[in-house]
């Protein structure tokens, strides 16, 4: 049902994209006329997050540079917004400006490409305009280079949605001798760009370094708001990229109840705009940077198989990314929280069971992780029955930093299938004897921490009784295990 409603909302969104938009705010006729008159791109320089007007830079007018306080010895970060359904600049822009300006240790010029009058159109028209706006941005940057020797390599374009492709067109209009330093695409728009040739969208050729954050690639009726394909040197797919935690229907419903129907566009945008908030978060929480790990798909990532940082296989999400690349594209995955600070701690757990009875066991376990800073409890259910001697690998994420892991307490919760096993046990053990034999042994728990890249092995604290028993807690402590075993694949 939730899915149905979501599709319905999405349909509204699509109607907005292609035609009459039921959510368009009706501006006065005078306002509309004015907007049409200055249907153009405005390149603004902003002092801080409260500077809503900005100071307009004008081509071939060096005096405007001075007037606007452009400092040529600092880099230039230019924010480029996306398609507009209501003709107004979105609030995240000011949040991002404030976050960029708050970094006093690394001061930057912050610019805004205001192309709202060209973006406030039917989607297809706005798409056509991205190329024009990109060329205008390139013209400005080339002029800055020519008149002030301000190298384009000191420029970082941050484009959201359609703005990501505007950045791409800006980059490709510069010419190969004047490459822009960096382009960040925040959930680059998908419709009319997915599957097109690199010259018709943002691509790794458009800047010296290109990164992208994909947050809303879930497909509805053959369309996804954010582009699915990798289009950068580093493409991050937080939570798999298709949808984001905290944007689910129930939460959306609450949002609509609180904010009325206008909240619909906001709620549809939730996952799309998450890319922006992840980027802002990376500016605001310097000590809580999120790491993404290279992986072929989310399935493998969920098994915890991709937490390696060897050979550039991981990188930092957002502003502070390591700007190095081998030329080839990397797809990076990570889990995030539903709100800022978004960072979580990733662990791979490998649990090796020995099942000495023939019947499959489907137990539910609880693990308590005791770290140097904190203890946390996590329930785990193994999707399939434990039939024979098998090692299970899975990803566990923690919201909090527990410090270095020291002890794992492993508890077999009572489960519905237990009576079956009980029968088996009773046939094995003579009646009346306290059953010490459950047939299930946990030999070792191997842990790899993504954030610290530390590998650890845990063994049972007591070797008296290695059998796992329902409702009983077994304590595992750090132990040494032969290297050859530890380095078994993944
Ligand atoms: C320009 O930026 C540099 C480097 O951040 C700084 O040292 C200098 O004071 C700035 N100049 C002005 C006029 O603010
Ligand atoms: C599992 O391992 C145990 C001990 O190493 C062995 O006795 C048992 O036969 C194995 N079971 C299977 C199905 O391989
Ligand atoms: C490690 O290997 C050595 C020799 O192969 C063996 O004697 C020792 O018991 C092994 N240790 C563990 C914990 O398996």
Coordinates of C-alpha atoms and ligand atoms in Angstrom, one line a residue:
X1 CA 0.0 0.0 0.0
X2 CA 2.8 2.4 1.0
X3 CA 4.5 1.5 -2.2
X4 CA 1.3 2.3 -4.2
X5 CA 1.0 5.7 -2.6
X6 CA 4.6 6.4 -3.2
X7 CA 4.1 5.6 -6.9
X8 CA 1.1 7.9 -6.9
X9 CA 3.1 10.8 -5.4
X10 CA 5.8 10.0 -7.9
X11 CA 3.3 10.3 -10.7
X12 CA 2.5 13.7 -9.5
X13 CA 6.1 14.5 -9.5
X14 CA 6.4 13.3 -13.1
X15 CA 3.4 15.4 -14.2
X16 CA 5.3 18.3 -12.6
X17 CA 8.3 17.4 -14.7
X18 CA 6.6 17.1 -18.0
X19 CA 3.7 19.4 -17.9
X20 CA 1.2 21.3 -15.7
X21 CA 2.5 21.2 -12.2
X22 CA -0.2 21.1 -9.5
X23 CA 2.3 22.4 -6.9
X24 CA 3.5 25.3 -8.8
X25 CA 3.3 28.4 -6.7
X26 CA 1.3 31.0 -8.6
X27 CA 3.4 34.2 -8.8
X28 CA 1.8 37.4 -9.8
X29 CA 1.7 38.3 -13.4
X30 CA 4.2 41.1 -12.8
X31 CA 6.6 38.7 -11.2
X32 CA 6.3 36.3 -14.1
X33 CA 7.0 39.1 -16.6
X34 CA 10.0 40.2 -14.6
X35 CA 11.4 36.7 -14.5
X36 CA 11.0 36.3 -18.2
X37 CA 12.8 39.6 -18.8
X38 CA 15.8 38.5 -17.0
X39 CA 15.8 35.0 -18.2
X40 CA 19.5 34.7 -17.8
X41 CA 22.2 33.2 -15.6
X42 CA 23.4 35.3 -12.7
X43 CA 26.8 34.5 -11.2
X44 CA 26.8 35.6 -7.6
X45 CA 29.4 35.8 -5.0
X46 CA 28.2 35.3 -1.4
X47 CA 29.6 36.6 1.8
X48 CA 27.9 34.0 4.1
X49 CA 24.8 32.0 4.6
X50 CA 22.7 35.0 5.6
X51 CA 23.7 36.8 2.4
X52 CA 20.6 36.0 0.4
X53 CA 21.1 38.6 -2.3
X54 CA 24.7 38.0 -3.2
X55 CA 26.9 40.3 -5.3
X56 CA 26.7 39.8 -9.0
X57 CA 29.9 39.3 -11.0
X58 CA 29.8 40.7 -14.5
X59 CA 31.9 39.6 -17.4
X60 CA 34.7 42.0 -18.5
X61 CA 34.0 44.1 -15.4
X62 CA 37.0 43.5 -13.1
X63 CA 35.6 46.2 -10.8
X64 CA 32.7 43.8 -9.9
X65 CA 35.3 41.3 -8.7
X66 CA 36.7 43.8 -6.3
X67 CA 33.3 45.0 -5.3
X68 CA 32.1 41.5 -4.5
X69 CA 35.2 40.7 -2.5
X70 CA 36.7 38.0 -4.7
X71 CA 40.0 36.9 -3.3
X72 CA 42.1 35.4 -6.1
X73 CA 44.4 33.6 -3.7
X74 CA 41.6 31.5 -2.4
X75 CA 39.9 28.7 -4.3
X76 CA 36.4 29.2 -5.8
X77 CA 33.5 26.9 -4.9
X78 CA 30.4 27.4 -7.1
X79 CA 27.1 26.0 -6.2
X80 CA 24.7 25.2 -9.0
X81 CA 21.1 24.4 -8.2
X82 CA 18.8 22.1 -10.2
X83 CA 15.4 22.1 -11.8
X84 CA 12.8 24.2 -10.1
X85 CA 9.1 23.5 -9.6
X86 CA 8.3 26.8 -7.9
X87 CA 10.7 29.3 -9.2
X88 CA 12.5 29.9 -5.9
X89 CA 16.0 29.1 -4.7
X90 CA 15.9 26.2 -2.3
X91 CA 16.9 26.5 1.4
X92 CA 19.8 24.0 1.2
X93 CA 21.8 26.5 -0.8
X94 CA 22.2 28.9 2.1
X95 CA 23.0 26.0 4.4
X96 CA 25.8 24.9 2.1
X97 CA 27.1 28.5 1.7
X98 CA 27.2 28.8 5.5
X99 CA 29.0 25.4 5.8
X100 CA 31.6 26.4 3.2
X101 CA 32.2 29.8 4.8
X102 CA 32.5 28.4 8.3
X103 CA 35.7 26.6 7.5
X104 CA 38.1 29.4 8.5
X105 CA 41.2 27.2 8.2
X106 CA 40.6 26.8 4.5
X107 CA 38.8 29.9 3.3
X108 CA 37.2 29.8 -0.1
X109 CA 35.2 32.2 -2.4
X110 CA 31.7 30.9 -2.5
X111 CA 29.7 31.5 -5.7
X112 CA 26.2 30.6 -6.8
X113 CA 25.1 30.0 -10.3
X114 CA 21.5 31.4 -10.2
X115 CA 19.8 30.1 -13.3
X116 CA 16.4 29.9 -11.7
X117 CA 14.6 31.7 -14.6
X118 CA 16.0 29.0 -17.0
X119 CA 15.3 26.1 -14.5
X120 CA 11.7 27.1 -13.8
X121 CA 10.3 25.5 -16.9
X122 CA 9.0 22.1 -18.0
X123 CA 11.7 19.6 -17.3
X124 CA 12.6 19.1 -20.9
X125 CA 13.1 22.8 -21.4
X126 CA 15.2 23.1 -18.3
X127 CA 17.3 20.2 -19.6
X128 CA 17.9 22.0 -22.8
X129 CA 19.0 25.1 -20.8
X130 CA 21.6 23.2 -18.9
X131 CA 24.0 23.3 -21.8
X132 CA 23.6 27.1 -22.2
X133 CA 24.1 27.7 -18.5
X134 CA 27.2 25.5 -18.5
X135 CA 28.7 27.5 -21.3
X136 CA 28.1 30.8 -19.5
X137 CA 29.8 29.4 -16.4
X138 CA 32.8 28.4 -18.6
X139 CA 32.9 31.8 -20.1
X140 CA 33.2 33.4 -16.7
X141 CA 35.9 31.0 -15.6
X142 CA 37.9 31.6 -18.8
X143 CA 37.6 35.3 -18.2
X144 CA 38.8 34.9 -14.6
X145 CA 41.8 33.0 -15.9
X146 CA 42.6 35.5 -18.6
X147 CA 42.1 38.7 -16.6
X148 CA 43.4 37.6 -13.2
X149 CA 45.5 34.5 -13.9
X150 CA 43.0 32.6 -11.7
X151 CA 43.5 29.0 -12.7
X152 CA 40.4 26.9 -13.4
X153 CA 42.2 24.2 -11.4
X154 CA 41.3 26.2 -8.3
X155 CA 37.6 25.9 -9.2
X156 CA 35.2 23.4 -7.6
X157 CA 31.7 23.2 -9.1
X158 CA 29.1 21.6 -6.9
X159 CA 26.0 20.8 -8.9
X160 CA 22.7 19.3 -7.6
X161 CA 20.4 17.3 -9.9
X162 CA 20.3 19.2 -13.2
X163 CA 23.0 21.4 -11.8
X164 CA 25.4 18.4 -11.9
X165 CA 25.0 18.3 -15.7
X166 CA 25.3 22.1 -15.9
X167 CA 28.7 21.6 -14.2
X168 CA 29.5 18.9 -16.8
X169 CA 28.8 21.2 -19.7
X170 CA 30.8 24.0 -18.0
X171 CA 33.7 21.6 -17.8
X172 CA 33.5 20.3 -21.4
X173 CA 33.1 23.9 -22.7
X174 CA 36.4 24.9 -21.1
X175 CA 38.7 23.1 -23.5
X176 CA 41.3 20.5 -22.4
X177 CA 44.0 23.1 -21.6
X178 CA 41.8 24.8 -19.0
X179 CA 40.4 21.9 -17.0
X180 CA 38.3 22.7 -13.9
X181 CA 39.8 21.3 -10.7
X182 CA 36.9 19.4 -9.4
X183 CA 33.2 18.8 -10.1
X184 CA 30.9 17.2 -7.5
X185 CA 27.6 15.9 -8.8
X186 CA 24.9 15.7 -6.1
X187 CA 22.4 13.1 -7.2
X188 CA 22.8 14.1 -10.8
X189 CA 19.5 14.1 -12.7
X190 CA 18.5 10.8 -14.4
X191 CA 15.7 11.5 -16.9
X192 CA 17.0 12.4 -20.4
X193 CA 20.6 11.8 -19.2
X194 CA 20.7 8.1 -18.2
X195 CA 22.5 6.1 -20.9
X196 CA 23.4 9.1 -23.0
X197 CA 27.0 9.6 -24.3
X198 CA 29.5 11.2 -22.0
X199 CA 29.5 14.5 -23.9
X200 CA 25.7 14.9 -23.2
X201 CA 26.0 14.6 -19.4
X202 CA 28.4 15.0 -16.5
X203 CA 31.4 12.6 -17.1
X204 CA 34.9 12.1 -15.7
X205 CA 36.4 14.0 -18.6
X206 CA 34.8 17.3 -17.5
X207 CA 37.2 18.1 -14.7
X208 CA 40.6 17.0 -13.3
X209 CA 38.6 15.2 -10.6
X210 CA 34.9 14.3 -10.6
X211 CA 32.9 12.7 -7.8
X212 CA 29.2 12.0 -7.5
X213 CA 26.8 11.0 -4.8
X214 CA 23.8 9.0 -5.9
X215 CA 20.9 9.0 -3.4
X216 CA 17.6 8.5 -5.3
X217 CA 18.0 6.0 -8.2
X218 CA 15.0 3.9 -7.4
X219 CA 13.0 3.3 -10.5
X220 CA 9.3 4.2 -10.8
X221 CA 7.6 3.6 -14.1
X222 CA 10.8 3.3 -15.9
X223 CA 12.2 6.6 -14.6
X224 CA 14.6 7.4 -11.8
X225 CA 15.1 10.9 -10.5
X226 CA 18.8 10.4 -9.9
X227 CA 21.0 8.9 -12.6
X228 CA 22.0 5.3 -11.8
X229 CA 25.0 4.8 -14.0
X230 CA 28.5 5.8 -12.7
X231 CA 29.5 9.1 -14.2
X232 CA 32.5 10.2 -12.2
X233 CA 35.9 9.0 -11.0
X234 CA 34.3 8.1 -7.7
X235 CA 30.6 7.4 -7.6
X236 CA 29.2 7.0 -4.1
X237 CA 26.0 5.0 -3.5
X238 CA 25.0 5.7 0.1
X239 CA 22.7 2.9 1.4
X240 CA 22.8 1.4 -2.1
X241 CA 21.8 4.7 -3.8
X242 CA 18.2 3.8 -4.6
X243 CA 16.5 5.2 -1.5
X244 CA 17.5 6.8 1.8
X245 CA 16.7 6.0 5.5
X246 CA 14.3 8.5 7.0
X247 CA 12.6 9.1 3.7
X248 CA 10.2 6.2 4.0
X249 CA 6.5 6.5 3.6
X250 CA 5.5 6.6 7.3
X251 CA 7.9 9.4 7.9
X252 CA 6.7 11.1 4.8
X253 CA 3.1 10.7 5.9
X254 CA 3.9 12.5 9.2
X255 CA 5.6 15.2 7.2
X256 CA 2.6 15.7 5.0
X257 CA 0.3 15.8 8.1
X258 CA 2.4 18.5 9.6
X259 CA 3.2 20.6 6.6
X260 CA 0.2 20.1 4.3
X261 CA 0.1 19.2 0.6
X262 CA 3.0 21.4 -0.2
X263 CA 5.1 18.9 1.7
X264 CA 4.6 16.4 -1.1
X265 CA 7.3 17.9 -3.3
X266 CA 9.5 18.1 -0.3
X267 CA 8.9 14.5 0.6
X268 CA 9.5 13.3 -2.9
X269 CA 12.7 15.3 -2.9
X270 CA 13.8 13.8 0.5
X271 CA 16.0 11.1 -0.9
X272 CA 17.1 13.2 -3.9
X273 CA 18.2 16.1 -1.6
X274 CA 19.9 13.7 0.8
X275 CA 22.9 13.9 -1.5
X276 CA 23.1 17.6 -0.6
X277 CA 22.8 17.1 3.1
X278 CA 25.5 14.4 3.1
X279 CA 27.8 16.9 1.4
X280 CA 27.0 19.6 3.9
X281 CA 27.5 17.1 6.7
X282 CA 31.0 16.4 5.5
X283 CA 31.8 20.1 5.8
X284 CA 30.2 20.5 9.2
X285 CA 31.5 17.4 11.0
X286 CA 35.2 17.2 10.3
X287 CA 35.8 14.5 12.9
X288 CA 32.9 12.4 11.6
X289 CA 33.8 11.8 8.0
X290 CA 32.0 9.0 6.2
X291 CA 34.0 6.4 4.3
X292 CA 32.7 4.7 1.1
X293 CA 34.1 1.3 0.1
X294 CA 34.5 0.0 -3.4
X295 CA 32.1 -2.9 -4.2
X296 CA 30.5 -4.4 -7.3
X297 CA 27.0 -4.2 -5.8
X298 CA 25.0 -3.6 -2.6
X299 CA 24.4 -7.4 -2.2
X300 CA 28.1 -8.1 -1.7
X301 CA 28.4 -5.0 0.4
X302 CA 25.7 -6.2 2.8
X303 CA 27.6 -9.3 3.3
X304 CA 30.5 -7.2 4.6
X305 CA 32.7 -8.4 1.8
X306 CA 33.9 -5.0 0.7
X307 CA 35.4 -3.2 3.6
X308 CA 38.9 -3.0 2.2
X309 CA 40.9 0.2 1.9
X310 CA 43.8 -1.3 0.0
X311 CA 44.9 0.2 -3.3
X312 CA 42.5 3.2 -3.1
X313 CA 39.5 0.9 -2.6
X314 CA 37.9 3.3 -0.1
X315 CA 37.5 7.1 0.0
X316 CA 35.9 9.8 2.0
X317 CA 32.4 10.9 1.1
X318 CA 31.9 14.6 0.4
X319 CA 34.0 17.7 0.5
X320 CA 37.1 16.1 2.0
X321 CA 37.5 13.3 -0.6
X322 CA 41.0 12.2 -1.5
X323 CA 41.5 13.7 -4.9
X324 CA 43.4 10.9 -6.6
X325 CA 42.2 8.6 -9.2
X326 CA 43.6 6.0 -11.6
X327 CA 41.4 7.1 -14.5
X328 CA 39.0 4.2 -14.1
X329 CA 35.7 4.6 -12.4
X330 CA 35.1 3.3 -8.9
X331 CA 31.7 2.6 -7.3
X332 CA 31.7 3.1 -3.6
X333 CA 29.1 2.0 -1.1
X334 CA 28.3 2.9 2.5
X335 CA 25.6 2.9 5.1
X336 CA 24.5 6.1 6.7
X337 CA 22.2 7.2 9.5
X338 CA 18.8 8.9 8.8
X339 CA 20.0 12.3 9.9
X340 CA 23.2 14.3 10.5
X341 CA 25.7 13.3 11.6
X342 CA 25.3 10.6 9.0
X343 CA 28.3 8.5 9.7
X344 CA 28.2 5.0 10.9
X345 CA 30.8 2.4 11.8
X346 CA 31.0 -0.6 9.4
X347 CA 32.1 -4.0 10.5
X348 CA 32.3 -7.3 8.8
X349 CA 31.5 -10.3 11.0
X350 CA 32.4 -13.8 10.0
X351 CA 30.9 -16.5 12.1
X352 CA 32.0 -20.1 11.7
X353 CA 29.5 -22.7 12.9
X354 CA 30.0 -26.4 13.2
X355 CA 26.6 -28.2 13.0
X356 CA 27.1 -31.7 14.1
X357 CA 23.5 -32.8 13.6
X358 CA 21.9 -33.4 10.3
X359 CA 18.8 -31.1 10.7
X360 CA 19.1 -27.5 9.7
X361 CA 19.0 -25.0 12.6
X362 CA 17.5 -21.5 12.2
X363 CA 18.5 -19.7 15.3
X364 CA 18.2 -16.0 16.2
X365 CA 21.1 -14.6 18.0
X366 CA 21.9 -11.5 19.9
X367 CA 25.4 -10.1 20.0
X368 CA 26.6 -7.7 22.6
X369 CA 29.7 -5.8 21.5
X370 CA 31.8 -4.6 24.2
X371 CA 34.3 -1.9 23.2
X372 CA 36.7 0.3 25.1
X373 CA 34.2 3.1 24.9
X374 CA 30.7 1.6 24.9
X375 CA 28.7 -1.6 24.8
X376 CA 26.0 -2.3 22.1
X377 CA 23.5 -5.0 21.6
X378 CA 22.6 -6.2 18.1
X379 CA 20.1 -8.8 17.1
X380 CA 21.1 -11.1 14.1
X381 CA 19.0 -13.5 12.2
X382 CA 20.8 -15.7 9.7
X383 CA 18.6 -15.8 6.6
X384 CA 19.1 -19.5 5.9
X385 CA 19.3 -22.5 8.2
X386 CA 22.7 -23.6 9.5
X387 CA 22.9 -27.0 7.7
X388 CA 26.5 -27.9 7.8
X389 CA 29.8 -26.4 8.7
X390 CA 29.5 -22.9 7.2
X391 CA 31.0 -19.5 7.7
X392 CA 28.5 -16.7 7.6
X393 CA 29.7 -13.2 6.6
X394 CA 27.6 -10.1 7.2
X395 CA 27.8 -6.4 7.6
X396 CA 27.0 -4.8 10.9
X397 CA 26.8 -1.0 11.3
X398 CA 26.9 0.9 14.5
X399 CA 25.8 4.5 15.0
X400 CA 28.2 5.0 17.8
X401 CA 31.9 4.6 18.1
X402 CA 32.4 1.8 20.7
X403 CA 36.1 2.2 20.5
X404 CA 38.2 -0.9 20.1
X405 CA 36.2 -4.1 20.3
X406 CA 37.3 -6.3 23.2
X407 CA 34.6 -8.8 24.0
X408 CA 31.6 -10.3 22.1
X409 CA 28.8 -11.9 24.1
X410 CA 26.9 -14.2 21.9
X411 CA 23.4 -15.4 22.9
X412 CA 21.1 -17.8 21.2
X413 CA 17.6 -16.5 21.7
X414 CA 14.8 -19.0 21.9
X415 CA 13.3 -19.6 18.6
X416 CA 10.2 -21.3 17.2
X417 CA 12.3 -24.0 15.6
X418 CA 13.9 -25.0 18.8
X419 CA 11.3 -27.7 19.8
X420 CA 12.3 -29.6 16.7
X421 CA 15.9 -29.5 17.6
X422 CA 15.0 -30.4 21.2
X423 CA 13.5 -33.6 19.8
X424 CA 16.7 -34.4 18.1
X425 CA 18.7 -33.7 21.1
X426 CA 16.5 -35.9 23.2
X427 CA 17.1 -38.8 20.9
X428 CA 20.8 -38.3 21.2
X429 CA 20.8 -37.9 24.9
X430 CA 19.4 -40.4 27.3
X431 CA 16.2 -39.2 29.0
X432 CA 16.8 -37.5 32.4
X433 CA 20.3 -36.3 31.7
X434 CA 20.7 -32.6 31.4
X435 CA 21.3 -32.0 27.7
X436 CA 24.7 -30.6 27.2
X437 CA 24.7 -31.4 23.6
X438 CA 22.9 -29.0 21.2
X439 CA 24.9 -30.0 18.2
X440 CA 25.8 -26.5 17.4
X441 CA 29.3 -25.1 18.0
X442 CA 30.6 -21.7 17.3
X443 CA 34.3 -21.9 16.8
X444 CA 35.5 -18.4 16.0
X445 CA 34.1 -14.9 15.2
X446 CA 36.2 -12.9 12.9
X447 CA 35.7 -9.2 12.7
X448 CA 37.0 -6.5 10.4
X449 CA 36.4 -2.9 11.2
X450 CA 36.0 -0.8 8.0
X451 CA 36.9 2.6 9.6
X452 CA 40.1 1.4 11.3
X453 CA 40.9 -1.4 8.9
X454 CA 41.6 -3.6 12.0
X455 CA 41.1 -7.4 11.9
X456 CA 40.4 -9.3 15.0
X457 CA 39.5 -12.9 15.9
X458 CA 37.4 -13.9 18.9
X459 CA 37.4 -17.4 20.5
X460 CA 35.3 -18.8 23.3
X461 CA 36.5 -17.6 26.7
X462 CA 35.9 -21.0 28.2
X463 CA 36.7 -24.2 26.4
X464 CA 34.8 -26.4 28.9
X465 CA 31.6 -26.5 26.9
X466 CA 31.8 -25.3 23.3
X467 CA 28.2 -26.2 22.6
X468 CA 25.8 -23.3 22.1
X469 CA 22.6 -23.6 24.2
X470 CA 19.4 -21.6 23.8
X471 CA 19.1 -18.6 26.1
X472 CA 22.6 -19.1 27.3
X473 CA 25.2 -16.4 26.7
X474 CA 28.7 -17.3 25.5
X475 CA 31.6 -15.0 25.9
X476 CA 34.1 -14.6 23.2
X477 CA 37.5 -12.9 23.8
X478 CA 40.2 -11.8 21.5
X479 CA 42.5 -14.7 20.5
X480 CA 45.4 -15.3 18.2
X481 CA 44.7 -17.4 15.1
X482 CA 47.1 -18.5 12.4
X483 CA 47.7 -16.0 9.7
X484 CA 47.0 -18.4 6.9
X485 CA 43.5 -18.7 8.2
X486 CA 42.9 -15.0 8.7
X487 CA 43.9 -14.2 5.2
X488 CA 41.5 -16.6 3.6
X489 CA 39.7 -14.8 0.9
X490 CA 37.8 -11.7 2.1
Ligands
LIG1 C1 43.0 36.6 0.6 O1 43.2 35.3 1.0 C2 44.4 35.1 1.6 C3 44.6 33.6 1.8 O2 43.5 33.1 2.4 C4 44.5 35.9 2.9 O3 45.8 35.7 3.4 C5 44.3 37.4 2.5 O4 44.3 38.1 3.7 C6 43.0 37.6 1.8 N1 42.9 38.9 1.3 C7 41.9 39.7 1.6 C8 42.0 41.1 1.1 O5 41.0 39.3 2.4
LIG2 C1 31.7 -30.4 10.4 O1 32.9 -30.4 11.2 C2 33.0 -31.3 12.2 C3 34.3 -31.1 13.0 O2 35.3 -30.4 12.3 C4 33.0 -32.7 11.6 O3 33.0 -33.7 12.6 C5 31.7 -32.8 10.8 O4 31.7 -34.1 10.1 C6 31.6 -31.7 9.8 N1 30.3 -31.8 9.1 C7 30.1 -31.7 7.8 C8 28.7 -31.8 7.3 O5 31.0 -31.4 7.0
LIG3 C1 48.9 -22.4 14.4 O1 49.7 -23.3 13.6 C2 50.6 -24.0 14.4 C3 51.5 -24.9 13.4 O2 50.9 -25.1 12.2 C4 49.8 -24.9 15.3 O3 50.7 -25.7 16.1 C5 48.9 -24.1 16.2 O4 48.2 -24.9 17.0 C6 48.1 -23.2 15.4 N1 47.3 -22.3 16.2 C7 46.0 -22.1 16.1 C8 45.4 -21.2 17.1 O5 45.3 -22.7 15.3

